[in-house]
Each structure stands twice: as C-alpha cells, then as structure tokens.
C-alpha cells in the first residue's frame, strides 16, 4: 500500500512545482511589459508636437502663427513650415543644429536680417525668400554641405555682399534663386553643379565673357527684367553653356538676339518685351530642338527668309505685339506656316500694315500672296523687299497731295497723253507689277511689287483732258522700301494714267525728271477712273463749306451782341440814375462809417421789391425794410443784424450775431410766415 501511495505524492509535488514556475514566468512577463510601457510613454513624451503647431508624422506646420522664435521640435521632424511669421535671427535656437532629421525648411516671409547660422547640416532645401537678408557668408553655407536648393528671392543682397567663394563648400547645389535683389553683375564663384539659376529683376547691365565659366551643367538661365543691351554682352557669354535648355531674356533692352546662343539643346527661348527691330539671318541656326519661341512685344516688322530653316521641332511661335508688315517680304513665312499645318501653334501674327490687310492674320492672306507670284523671279533671294531684310514701315502711306513735285513741263518718263492706254487696273513689266484701285471720287490707291530691290521709285500720273486737250502731269519720288502710295485730291469723273519706274542709285541722283532708255523700258503704266460724286457726298461738301464760314460768323455775331447788350445796359443805368429810381449801394470804409441814403436800399441782384418783405429767390437770406422813411443813424460801437433764412431748419428763422452772420444751413422748404418770422423788424443794411 505504501508502495502505491509514494508515486502519487511525487506526482502532486511535480504539479505544484510546475504551477509555481508558471506563475513566476507570468509575473516576469508582466514586469517586462510594464517596464516597456513606461519606457514607451517616456519616449512618446519626446515626440509631443509643439502646442502652437500642427504635426503630421514628421511634417511640422508652424506657419502663419505670429511666432517670433522657433519652438522646441520633436527629434523626428524632417520638414518644417515656418513661413509667414515674425521670426528674427535671435529667434533661431542653437538646439536646431542637433535636429539631424530635418531636410526641408520654409522660413520665407519672416524678419531675418542675416543669413541664419544655426541650421542643421542635414538640410537639402532652404527657403529664405522675402526677408531682409543682406549678405551671404561662406561660413554659414559651409554648415550645410548637403544643400541642393537655395531660395533667396526678394531680399537685399548686392553683388559685393556675396563673399568670395561663398558657394565653394556646397558641391551639391543645383538650384539658386536670387530674383528681385540688388545685384549689378553675375555672382562669381558659382558651383559647377548648378542646373538652374534665376537672376531676374535685378540691376545687371553687363555680362563679361567669364561670367558663366565652369557652369557646364546649367540648364535653365533666367535674366528677365535687367538692364542688358547688346553692346554690354560679350560675344562668347552664352556659348559656354553647352547644355542650356531654357534661356529667358524678357524685359531688357536688346535690339537683336545675343550672338552665339547655345543651340544644341535649347528648347525654350524667350525674347519678349525688348526693343528687337531686326532678327539677323542665322541667329536661330542649329536650334533643332527648340520647342517654344517668344518674340512678343517688340518692334519687328518682318523676318528674313530662312530664319526658321532649322526649327524642325518648333511647336509654339508667339509674336503678338509687333507691327508686322504683311507684304511679299513674308511670303516665305506664309508658305512655311502652311507647310507645318497643325504641328505648330502661332499666336499674334496679325498684320499691322498695309492698311488693306490691317488686323488680318498672315495665314488668311491667300489672295494677297498670290499677287507675289506675278513678280516671282528665279534666283532672287527674296520675293518682295529684296535681300531677305525688309525695312518697310507700317505708317500710313504718304498722301499724293502733300508729297508731290509739280513739273513745270512734261519730261522724259512721264505718261504720254497721245497714246491710247487700255483701260486696265494693273500693269506688269520685266521687274515690276503695278496695281491701281480707285477708293473714292478723289483718291486712288497704288500698290506695286518688284522682283529686285530698288533705291527709289518714280511715280507719275496724268489726268486725261477732254478731246485732244492734255491734262495736268504730276510726279513724285517714293522710297525704295515702300510698296504702296495713296493719290488724293484728284478730280471726280476723271481718267488717270499712272506710271512707275524703279530707279537705281545713279538714276536717283540725276533727279526725277531726267530719264534714259532703260528707265523707259522699265516703265509700267496702268489706268484708273475716279467715280462720280454721290448726292450725299455733294451735301457733305456743301456742309463742309458752310462749316468753314461758321466760326468767323459766330465770332463777329457774338462780338456785336456783346457790344449791343453793353450799350443797352449803360443807357438803362444812366436813365435810372437820372430819374432816381435806382440807388447805388453805400460803400463801407475801414472804420465801418456809414453814409446817409434813402430808405429804399436793396441788394442789387436776385431780389424782388415788396411792400412787406424783401425775399431772395435763391437759398440765402431774407431781410425786412425799415418801418419809416427816415435816415438811418449809425451805431457808435456795434451793429446788430437780424437776418432770416428763407428755409429755416427747425421752424424758427431768427438768428442774431455780433458783427457777423452765422450760417444756419438750409432746412425744409417752408415759407417764412409758417416759420413765425415777423413781417417787420429793425435791421441795418
């Protein structure tokens, strides 16, 4: 029996020992869990977000809080938004240097006067724009060797305030913004790693050859709003930027594009709002990758043939705000645009001249461009205007009545009145095509096109008389860059023969009347007839003649009326004084003495005489006459005036003052009797 009980006791003992071990193990686990919980709580205390900020994981938003200093930050913060506050340099704690997780800091629109020095070395992107920073010290930038993007727009940085080799310790800097500062030249010592440089809206006027030396990685360069001119830009300035893809020179004083522009990788070229008057041939050569060209807001009238020969990838052409002269000088551009079709977007290519195509798009001038085919000559470099460069202006054509030379006698080269010209509005010669078009009863528009450039043209017109009588002959010289002329002050219902001869330089020096056989052969003539006056135009002419007489008649009539009125008024005054019906006003002396006068003393104008009261018709005062016709006695010391306003403001109109009249204002339009104003009062006038 004892042998049976022994194994049972051992088993119970083992079970109790196992339960004890299990309890100890659970207790140890609970202690470890509690310890870990306490440690986690203590660690979370270090991750608490500042009370004035908002946190989203490692993004700390403390912007627009009116802060003057940076609060304590959790160690895991990586992006700080501190813009639009009042943080100054003393408000940057030194503990910020130990925040090694910070990568991006936004400190723009604060009150920083100096470049911040207590920033963590882990910063990759720093925004300091819209402060009052004046200097860029090398020591401050050396604390941020990993810096890649630096924004310093809208500060007070000048060229001399940038320390020499300030960016030498920032080998990773790729983006530098210095817009809207006080720079007068390109900063020196820029890092070779720079890819984007913005220097717009400064005072940069000169760019030497070495300005961009070593910036082989630069891809975007913005120089808008400076004082750049062609004479102050070195020829090799931009040629060193072999990898440049975007160049912006907006709002400068350039007359032509800078020479030697980098063409291999350039994709965007902005030259708007300069003073461009000419685009030299070849200035855009080699730009096979150019996608966008902006020439808006300049003084361009034409473009040379072949300017866009290498712009195979051009997708946007912006040329608005230029006085384009749409003649045969732009026929090549018309063909080029139609050949490109929908692959290019053009904005602003509207004609400013000639007048017949004003405000029309160049693409819509199909009929006008077909006229250029009449003078197309093989081997010519330009189909109109000569040499690919047209210096034609867009001013109104000179009027024939102002710029003409009356010949004393018919000379060589003038229309022959004995010839029977066929009635035709156009004439074509070997090198010139002439078109005439009557516009009204007294004007004819003359247009022409030439195959070869000419220094000037001799234009002559002959009015055919009735029967065998010869009409008047007129001729004038026209500049070689013009392609139209307006003849005015012509006779209605008349036939005119209009001829033109292109003159070489030697022919022009000999005068307008002298001619030779070559000029006679080159002469091209056309015939035009002016229309008859319509009844409306006749009435307008008569009205205009009457209108020219009206000013003089008006002056004479007005002077006569004034003299007559003055004479009548003088006679009336003289008669009144003679009969005693009118009384002149007494004049006060500086001692306020009064002269004797009759009892009927009224204000001279704006009054009406009544037996009871004197009333002023316009808003003002009313005064009562004396009770008896007795001479007034002056007061020795002071005078009291009792004046009643016609429109009393509060129902009573009696106001008194000492030696002055108080302004009672204007109230409701009620009669003086309703305001309880007495009919008779003592007053001194």
XYZ file of C-alpha atoms in Angstrom:
685
model
C 0.000 0.000 0.000
C 2.867 2.269 0.838
C 4.436 1.477 -2.459
C 1.298 2.615 -4.226
C 0.994 5.969 -2.328
C 4.563 7.040 -2.967
C 4.217 7.649 -6.708
C 1.008 9.614 -6.139
C 2.711 12.090 -3.778
C 5.560 12.639 -6.193
C 3.129 13.464 -8.990
C 1.318 16.049 -6.870
C 4.588 17.632 -5.909
C 5.616 17.929 -9.518
C 2.303 19.539 -10.442
C 2.657 22.121 -7.690
C 6.187 22.937 -8.752
C 5.053 23.401 -12.352
C 2.257 25.771 -11.288
C 4.715 27.768 -9.222
C 7.129 28.050 -12.139
C 4.302 29.157 -14.433
C 3.253 31.872 -12.023
C 6.784 33.172 -11.753
C 7.120 33.251 -15.520
C 3.882 35.219 -15.967
C 4.910 37.677 -13.297
C 8.238 38.277 -15.003
C 6.459 38.873 -18.330
C 4.107 41.357 -16.739
C 7.001 43.217 -15.204
C 8.764 43.415 -18.541
C 5.582 44.638 -20.242
C 5.077 47.311 -17.623
C 8.672 48.419 -17.972
C 8.374 48.610 -21.751
C 5.138 50.559 -21.433
C 6.732 53.054 -19.094
C 9.731 53.452 -21.406
C 7.433 53.930 -24.406
C 5.484 56.564 -22.568
C 8.637 58.389 -21.683
C 9.785 58.143 -25.295
C 6.467 59.479 -26.519
C 6.938 62.498 -24.341
C 9.878 63.450 -26.556
C 7.628 63.163 -29.678
C 4.973 65.580 -28.450
C 4.080 68.226 -31.077
C 4.508 71.877 -30.039
C 1.243 73.342 -28.778
C 1.325 76.232 -31.288
C 1.935 73.964 -34.264
C 0.267 71.098 -36.054
C 2.119 67.873 -36.733
C 1.516 65.210 -39.338
C 4.057 62.463 -38.694
C 7.404 64.170 -39.439
C 5.831 67.279 -41.064
C 5.654 70.210 -38.616
C 3.285 73.059 -39.566
C 4.095 76.238 -37.608
C 3.353 78.728 -40.380
C 1.125 81.827 -40.009
C 1.256 81.706 -36.206
C 2.831 85.091 -35.464
C 5.886 83.379 -33.939
C 8.997 85.371 -33.092
C 11.103 82.282 -32.341
C 11.131 78.607 -33.258
C 9.572 76.357 -30.577
C 11.025 73.040 -29.387
C 10.656 70.431 -32.095
C 10.417 66.633 -31.914
C 13.605 64.871 -32.997
C 11.854 63.067 -35.831
C 10.839 66.312 -37.639
C 12.019 66.351 -41.258
C 10.039 69.179 -42.913
C 9.479 72.496 -41.090
C 6.888 75.027 -42.270
C 7.797 78.300 -40.517
C 6.823 80.833 -43.178
C 4.715 83.977 -42.660
C 5.824 84.599 -39.089
C 7.912 87.243 -37.324
C 10.972 85.111 -36.675
C 14.239 87.046 -36.498
C 17.815 85.841 -36.169
C 17.806 85.700 -32.337
C 14.693 83.536 -32.630
C 16.702 80.644 -34.131
C 17.772 78.412 -31.208
C 21.187 76.768 -31.183
C 19.493 73.435 -30.456
C 18.277 73.478 -34.053
C 21.725 72.340 -35.161
C 21.138 68.965 -33.428
C 17.927 68.231 -35.364
C 19.675 65.914 -37.807
C 16.461 64.611 -39.373
C 15.452 67.980 -40.866
C 15.733 68.083 -44.641
C 13.481 70.989 -45.776
C 12.953 74.330 -44.011
C 10.500 77.053 -45.097
C 11.489 80.360 -43.490
C 10.258 82.804 -46.101
C 8.346 85.983 -45.241
C 9.914 86.499 -41.823
C 12.154 89.176 -40.310
C 15.611 87.753 -40.862
C 18.325 90.386 -41.349
C 21.242 87.981 -41.720
C 21.760 84.573 -43.211
C 20.804 82.031 -40.477
C 23.760 80.178 -38.959
C 22.159 77.698 -36.528
C 20.632 75.406 -39.117
C 21.157 71.625 -39.114
C 23.768 70.252 -41.536
C 21.255 67.768 -42.948
C 19.260 70.419 -44.848
C 18.716 69.759 -48.556
C 16.265 72.587 -49.368
C 16.137 76.043 -47.746
C 13.561 78.777 -48.457
C 14.614 82.250 -47.239
C 12.833 84.488 -49.743
C 11.007 87.685 -48.768
C 13.228 88.585 -45.803
C 15.791 91.363 -45.426
C 18.981 89.331 -45.768
C 21.877 91.492 -46.948
C 24.910 89.180 -47.010
C 25.785 85.610 -47.959
C 28.759 84.481 -45.833
C 30.737 81.414 -46.761
C 30.824 80.193 -43.154
C 27.032 79.946 -42.966
C 26.763 77.957 -46.193
C 29.638 75.708 -45.177
C 27.473 74.364 -42.330
C 25.110 72.845 -44.942
C 27.262 70.687 -47.226
C 24.234 68.692 -48.442
C 22.291 71.770 -49.617
C 20.717 71.316 -53.070
C 18.133 74.125 -53.394
C 18.533 77.647 -52.051
C 15.815 80.308 -52.448
C 16.902 83.880 -51.687
C 14.361 85.870 -53.713
C 13.106 89.273 -52.540
C 15.951 90.171 -50.214
C 18.538 92.981 -50.140
C 21.556 91.113 -51.474
C 24.041 93.012 -53.608
C 26.969 91.732 -55.618
C 29.580 92.988 -53.150
C 27.721 91.458 -50.190
C 28.268 87.908 -51.518
C 31.503 86.665 -50.004
C 34.139 85.435 -52.406
C 33.829 81.690 -52.998
C 30.670 81.679 -50.878
C 29.366 78.507 -52.551
C 32.665 76.628 -52.601
C 31.552 74.261 -49.810
C 28.233 73.359 -51.449
C 29.163 70.852 -54.148
C 25.583 69.559 -54.419
C 23.844 72.903 -55.010
C 21.629 72.517 -58.085
C 19.164 75.425 -57.817
C 19.878 79.035 -56.839
C 17.204 81.751 -56.882
C 18.362 85.377 -56.444
C 15.450 87.158 -58.090
C 14.457 90.688 -57.066
C 17.602 91.669 -55.214
C 20.180 94.412 -55.818
C 22.676 92.557 -57.997
C 24.605 94.608 -60.547
C 26.522 91.705 -62.089
C 26.587 87.906 -62.213
C 27.812 86.494 -58.864
C 31.227 84.892 -59.073
C 32.278 81.530 -57.723
C 29.058 79.712 -58.565
C 29.292 75.921 -58.095
C 29.759 73.740 -61.144
C 26.838 71.566 -60.055
C 24.339 74.380 -60.645
C 21.484 73.444 -63.003
C 19.034 76.348 -62.602
C 19.964 79.996 -61.972
C 17.386 82.788 -61.662
C 18.621 86.381 -61.568
C 15.541 88.204 -62.844
C 14.517 91.718 -61.765
C 17.940 92.891 -60.652
C 20.220 95.643 -61.980
C 22.548 93.561 -64.102
C 23.768 95.601 -67.056
C 26.974 93.854 -68.114
C 27.850 90.197 -68.676
C 31.563 89.553 -69.267
C 32.978 86.529 -71.013
C 33.916 84.673 -67.820
C 30.524 85.206 -66.101
C 29.326 81.615 -66.659
C 32.683 79.901 -66.728
C 32.553 76.375 -65.375
C 28.738 76.107 -65.397
C 28.610 73.267 -67.874
C 25.653 71.667 -66.058
C 23.435 74.769 -66.216
C 20.118 74.022 -67.930
C 17.890 76.985 -67.073
C 19.014 80.637 -67.004
C 16.556 83.475 -66.291
C 17.741 87.090 -66.704
C 14.399 88.861 -67.072
C 13.903 92.485 -66.076
C 17.530 93.632 -66.057
C 19.420 96.364 -67.936
C 21.024 94.224 -70.607
C 21.857 95.632 -74.031
C 23.688 94.096 -76.964
C 26.741 96.317 -76.515
C 27.297 95.118 -72.929
C 27.095 91.350 -73.532
C 30.299 89.589 -74.548
C 30.166 87.545 -77.720
C 31.120 84.277 -76.014
C 28.906 84.739 -72.962
C 26.280 82.110 -73.713
C 28.307 79.844 -75.968
C 29.933 78.255 -72.886
C 26.534 76.950 -71.697
C 26.513 73.880 -73.921
C 23.715 72.068 -72.031
C 21.360 75.031 -71.677
C 17.738 74.107 -72.438
C 15.926 77.318 -71.391
C 17.067 80.935 -71.792
C 14.849 83.863 -70.794
C 15.853 87.478 -71.543
C 12.461 89.136 -71.134
C 12.143 92.875 -70.388
C 15.621 94.020 -71.317
C 16.928 96.458 -73.945
C 18.068 94.095 -76.671
C 17.791 95.221 -80.289
C 18.802 91.841 -81.723
C 19.205 88.417 -80.111
C 22.604 87.892 -78.462
C 25.159 86.289 -80.732
C 26.440 82.735 -80.344
C 23.415 81.406 -78.492
C 23.745 77.760 -77.434
C 21.790 75.787 -79.996
C 22.480 72.118 -79.351
C 19.967 71.545 -76.528
C 17.993 74.803 -76.343
C 14.241 74.153 -76.097
C 12.739 77.449 -74.877
C 13.887 80.921 -75.941
C 12.063 83.973 -74.540
C 12.898 87.397 -76.006
C 9.617 89.228 -75.475
C 9.294 92.858 -74.358
C 12.671 94.016 -75.599
C 13.445 96.508 -78.351
C 14.055 93.992 -81.138
C 13.909 95.633 -84.547
C 15.745 93.003 -86.567
C 16.323 89.251 -86.460
C 19.609 88.599 -88.258
C 19.717 85.742 -90.682
C 21.280 82.767 -88.970
C 20.530 83.880 -85.404
C 18.449 80.712 -84.862
C 20.566 78.299 -86.859
C 21.172 74.873 -85.368
C 18.257 75.005 -82.902
C 16.768 71.702 -83.998
C 15.316 71.019 -80.533
C 13.688 74.404 -79.993
C 10.069 73.895 -78.880
C 8.958 77.421 -77.935
C 9.992 80.818 -79.331
C 8.548 84.033 -77.906
C 9.175 87.313 -79.763
C 6.160 89.214 -78.417
C 6.165 92.893 -77.544
C 8.973 94.087 -79.823
C 9.289 96.322 -82.914
C 9.646 93.653 -85.580
C 8.064 94.360 -88.964
C 9.459 91.427 -90.927
C 11.598 88.298 -90.646
C 14.379 87.293 -93.071
C 13.857 84.346 -95.347
C 15.282 81.133 -93.962
C 15.235 82.235 -90.313
C 13.300 79.109 -89.279
C 15.066 76.621 -91.522
C 16.395 74.554 -88.581
C 13.362 74.838 -86.295
C 12.065 71.369 -87.071
C 10.643 70.811 -83.558
C 9.092 74.240 -83.027
C 5.595 73.840 -81.587
C 4.823 77.354 -80.269
C 5.536 80.660 -82.001
C 4.425 83.753 -80.042
C 4.822 87.024 -81.945
C 1.981 89.266 -80.739
C 2.574 92.952 -80.136
C 4.763 93.575 -83.207
C 3.927 95.927 -86.119
C 4.092 93.245 -88.806
C 4.133 94.470 -92.412
C 2.466 91.698 -94.378
C 3.795 92.130 -97.879
C 5.640 89.785 -100.173
C 8.521 90.019 -97.692
C 6.629 87.474 -95.548
C 5.567 85.207 -98.399
C 8.170 82.645 -97.298
C 6.724 82.626 -93.763
C 3.230 82.182 -95.198
C 4.400 79.101 -97.114
C 6.324 77.785 -94.100
C 3.304 78.008 -91.793
C 1.030 76.276 -94.295
C 3.607 73.549 -94.750
C 3.757 72.953 -90.983
C -0.034 72.827 -90.707
C -1.360 71.832 -87.276
C 2.030 70.874 -85.905
C 2.691 74.467 -84.787
C 0.657 76.944 -82.746
C 1.051 80.597 -83.759
C -0.163 83.477 -81.599
C -0.300 87.132 -82.605
C 0.851 87.058 -86.223
C -1.611 89.783 -87.237
C -0.823 92.377 -89.862
C -0.330 95.991 -88.881
C 0.149 97.118 -92.433
C -0.579 97.737 -95.231
C -3.962 99.246 -94.386
C -5.891 96.907 -96.680
C -4.820 93.879 -94.601
C -4.667 95.500 -91.174
C -5.671 93.203 -88.301
C -5.765 90.189 -90.623
C -3.847 87.011 -89.859
C -0.977 86.165 -92.172
C -2.435 82.713 -92.790
C -5.574 84.290 -94.270
C -3.797 86.349 -96.960
C -4.127 83.796 -99.729
C -5.180 86.237 -102.468
C -2.586 88.836 -101.474
C 0.185 86.275 -101.502
C -0.859 85.052 -104.940
C -0.104 88.517 -106.292
C 3.511 87.983 -105.318
C 3.705 85.193 -107.908
C 3.370 87.796 -110.646
C 6.851 89.093 -109.927
C 8.463 85.835 -108.867
C 11.877 85.524 -110.492
C 14.125 82.538 -110.338
C 17.307 83.084 -108.370
C 16.016 86.007 -106.291
C 16.759 85.792 -102.602
C 13.503 87.418 -101.559
C 10.208 87.693 -103.387
C 9.492 91.159 -102.156
C 11.577 93.808 -100.480
C 14.999 92.492 -101.509
C 17.727 90.640 -99.711
C 15.525 88.925 -97.200
C 15.502 92.006 -94.986
C 12.603 94.363 -95.404
C 12.911 97.667 -93.664
C 9.408 98.699 -94.635
C 7.491 100.585 -92.032
C 3.844 100.405 -91.173
C 2.972 104.079 -91.244
C 0.133 105.418 -93.336
C 1.197 105.863 -96.975
C 2.166 109.426 -97.833
C -0.601 111.415 -99.410
C -0.218 112.458 -103.031
C -1.423 115.969 -102.270
C 1.424 116.515 -99.761
C 4.473 114.721 -101.147
C 4.375 115.545 -104.861
C 6.589 117.541 -107.203
C 4.819 119.592 -109.841
C 6.786 119.539 -113.059
C 6.997 122.777 -114.981
C 6.880 120.917 -118.245
C 6.484 117.312 -119.302
C 9.779 115.464 -119.284
C 11.010 112.032 -120.122
C 9.433 109.081 -118.402
C 6.009 110.693 -117.915
C 2.825 109.201 -119.335
C 2.245 110.055 -122.972
C -1.168 111.586 -123.430
C -1.173 110.798 -127.120
C -1.125 107.050 -126.519
C -4.341 105.099 -126.195
C -3.901 103.180 -122.969
C -6.119 100.175 -122.496
C -8.409 100.541 -119.508
C -6.718 98.224 -117.004
C -6.177 98.461 -113.279
C -2.800 96.684 -113.415
C 0.384 96.669 -115.418
C 3.234 94.164 -115.494
C 6.772 94.802 -116.668
C 10.018 92.921 -116.591
C 10.801 93.732 -112.978
C 7.696 95.499 -111.655
C 3.976 94.814 -111.299
C 1.664 97.813 -110.762
C -1.922 97.788 -109.454
C -4.246 100.756 -109.067
C -7.604 100.834 -107.332
C -9.953 103.866 -107.051
C -11.118 104.296 -103.448
C -13.403 107.302 -103.767
C -14.250 110.185 -106.070
C -10.899 111.875 -105.318
C -8.429 109.137 -104.263
C -6.680 106.161 -105.865
C -4.517 103.559 -104.111
C -1.379 102.489 -105.960
C 0.391 99.242 -104.983
C 3.305 97.547 -106.632
C 5.719 94.653 -106.249
C 9.224 94.243 -107.592
C 11.487 91.319 -108.286
C 14.705 93.171 -107.457
C 15.383 95.806 -104.806
C 15.464 99.430 -105.858
C 16.683 102.532 -104.079
C 13.576 104.525 -105.038
C 10.663 104.714 -107.471
C 9.414 107.495 -109.693
C 5.642 107.677 -109.648
C 3.832 109.907 -112.127
C 0.186 110.349 -113.008
C -1.555 112.180 -115.831
C -5.127 113.400 -115.867
C -6.579 112.983 -119.341
C -8.438 116.024 -120.607
C -11.474 116.189 -122.895
C -10.808 115.844 -126.578
C -7.198 116.479 -127.541
C -6.535 118.682 -124.552
C -3.771 117.464 -122.280
C -4.383 117.336 -118.558
C -2.025 118.106 -115.676
C 1.030 115.906 -115.074
C 2.364 115.218 -111.583
C 5.255 113.102 -110.409
C 6.982 112.244 -107.124
C 9.795 110.123 -105.759
C 8.925 107.227 -103.465
C 11.342 105.473 -101.131
C 12.541 102.060 -102.201
C 11.174 100.313 -99.122
C 7.571 101.311 -99.784
C 5.057 99.174 -101.632
C 2.015 101.422 -101.726
C 1.040 105.020 -102.290
C -2.186 106.932 -101.915
C -3.124 109.578 -104.501
C -5.545 112.147 -103.098
C -7.121 115.440 -104.148
C -7.945 114.041 -107.572
C -10.762 115.272 -109.785
C -14.044 113.344 -109.820
C -15.248 111.739 -113.074
C -11.705 111.795 -114.468
C -9.390 109.289 -116.096
C -5.812 108.993 -114.878
C -2.824 107.226 -116.337
C -0.448 106.164 -113.541
C 3.099 105.063 -114.307
C 6.044 103.913 -112.198
C 9.738 103.435 -112.889
C 12.221 101.780 -110.478
C 15.332 103.916 -110.116
C 18.837 102.782 -109.347
C 21.128 104.831 -107.133
C 22.676 106.584 -110.118
C 19.298 107.420 -111.616
C 18.054 108.847 -108.348
C 20.948 111.258 -108.109
C 20.125 112.719 -111.512
C 16.689 113.872 -110.414
C 13.121 112.947 -111.017
C 12.766 114.431 -114.498
C 15.845 113.051 -116.165
C 15.485 109.606 -117.702
C 17.155 107.206 -120.070
C 16.283 104.345 -122.291
C 16.498 101.799 -119.501
C 14.031 103.651 -117.397
C 11.633 103.997 -120.322
C 11.763 100.255 -120.876
C 11.184 99.575 -117.185
C 8.235 101.953 -117.005
C 4.928 100.276 -116.177
C 1.611 102.087 -116.529
C -1.987 101.458 -115.545
C -5.213 103.368 -115.953
C -7.811 104.330 -113.328
C -11.017 106.336 -113.332
C -12.358 108.200 -110.335
C -16.027 107.844 -109.544
C -18.723 110.467 -109.631
C -19.846 112.405 -106.602
C -22.877 110.898 -104.915
C -25.658 113.233 -103.677
C -24.642 112.507 -100.120
C -21.027 113.451 -100.811
C -22.158 116.647 -102.527
C -24.209 117.570 -99.499
C -21.239 116.828 -97.273
C -19.040 119.092 -99.385
C -21.581 121.894 -99.165
C -21.889 121.364 -95.424
C -18.134 121.496 -95.041
C -18.035 124.774 -96.970
C -20.720 126.166 -94.714
C -18.878 124.943 -91.646
C -15.741 126.839 -92.648
C -17.744 130.067 -92.657
C -19.490 129.448 -89.346
C -16.572 130.154 -86.971
C -15.882 133.643 -88.368
C -19.577 134.483 -88.497
C -20.011 133.302 -84.922
C -17.169 135.479 -83.680
C -18.464 138.577 -85.432
C -22.053 137.972 -84.311
C -21.035 137.333 -80.710
C -18.955 140.482 -80.541
C -21.823 142.533 -81.978
C -24.273 141.084 -79.459
C -21.966 141.812 -76.513
C -21.434 145.411 -77.601
C -25.183 145.903 -78.076
C -26.018 144.487 -74.648
C -23.362 146.643 -73.014
C -24.745 149.752 -74.731
C -28.351 148.981 -73.703
C -27.301 148.296 -70.117
C -25.383 151.593 -69.981
C -28.395 153.544 -71.257
C -30.652 151.834 -68.708
C -28.315 152.663 -65.813
C -27.964 156.273 -66.938
C -31.722 156.670 -67.144
C -32.205 155.128 -63.702
C -29.761 157.487 -62.095
C -31.392 160.422 -63.795
C -34.870 159.577 -62.531
C -33.688 158.481 -59.049
C -35.423 155.091 -59.190
C -32.199 153.177 -58.609
C -29.971 153.514 -55.585
C -26.359 152.578 -55.502
C -25.006 150.628 -52.602
C -23.161 152.505 -49.916
C -19.546 151.598 -49.502
C -18.181 150.927 -46.105
C -14.907 152.428 -45.025
C -12.354 150.617 -42.935
C -13.730 152.435 -39.841
C -17.227 150.988 -40.562
C -18.700 154.507 -41.010
C -21.994 154.797 -42.900
C -23.210 157.447 -45.370
C -26.712 158.810 -45.492
C -29.015 157.364 -48.073
C -32.673 156.980 -48.928
C -34.894 154.414 -47.199
C -35.204 152.105 -50.268
C -31.922 150.256 -50.012
C -31.987 146.830 -51.589
C -29.457 144.285 -52.680
C -28.686 144.888 -56.343
C -29.275 141.397 -57.753
C -31.518 138.441 -57.036
C -34.176 140.462 -55.156
C -37.787 141.474 -55.566
C -39.214 144.648 -54.066
C -42.293 144.141 -51.910
C -44.297 146.343 -49.511
C -43.771 143.956 -46.604
C -40.610 141.964 -47.058
C -37.559 141.580 -49.241
C -37.100 137.992 -50.486
C -34.066 136.457 -52.161
C -35.165 133.979 -54.793
C -32.268 131.535 -54.323
C -31.474 129.818 -50.985
C -29.956 132.565 -48.887
C -31.249 135.272 -46.544
C -34.346 137.493 -46.291
C -34.297 140.996 -44.895
C -37.116 143.376 -43.861
C -37.156 147.092 -44.706
C -37.377 149.916 -42.168
C -40.724 150.948 -40.784
C -40.461 154.616 -41.706
C -38.620 156.574 -44.337
C -36.173 158.191 -42.009
C -32.432 158.368 -42.394
C -30.597 155.644 -40.509
C -28.318 156.540 -37.644
C -25.096 154.612 -37.353
C -24.379 152.796 -34.108
C -21.319 154.113 -32.366
C -19.866 150.846 -31.083
C -21.522 147.805 -32.627
C -24.105 146.855 -35.176
C -26.693 144.084 -34.752
C -28.027 142.250 -37.760
C -31.320 140.398 -37.717
C -31.285 138.060 -40.692
C -33.899 135.476 -41.511
C -33.108 132.410 -43.595
C -35.573 131.631 -46.320
C -35.507 127.891 -45.414
C -35.333 127.677 -41.614
C -34.110 124.305 -40.412
C -36.098 123.991 -37.166
C -39.231 126.061 -37.703
C -37.770 129.332 -36.421
C -35.731 131.634 -38.585
C -34.468 134.325 -36.220
C -30.693 134.381 -35.825
C -28.617 137.040 -34.154
C -24.919 137.595 -34.206
C -22.333 140.105 -33.141
C -20.652 141.744 -36.144
C -21.094 138.535 -38.145
C -23.700 136.354 -39.735
C -23.917 132.747 -38.603
C -24.630 130.071 -41.120
C -27.901 128.405 -40.170
C -27.893 125.973 -43.062
C -30.841 125.035 -45.259
C -33.762 123.101 -43.875
C -37.157 122.215 -45.304
C -38.670 124.385 -47.981
C -41.250 126.254 -45.923
C -42.464 129.830 -46.126
C -41.239 132.489 -43.778
C -44.733 133.033 -42.346
C -45.016 129.362 -41.357
C -41.719 129.705 -39.513
C -43.221 132.512 -37.359
C -40.943 135.136 -38.840
C -42.309 138.688 -38.186
C -43.140 140.855 -41.164
C -41.351 143.969 -39.860
C -38.089 144.080 -37.984
C -35.396 146.625 -37.369
C -32.321 145.973 -39.421
C -29.194 147.667 -40.552
C -28.048 147.103 -44.072
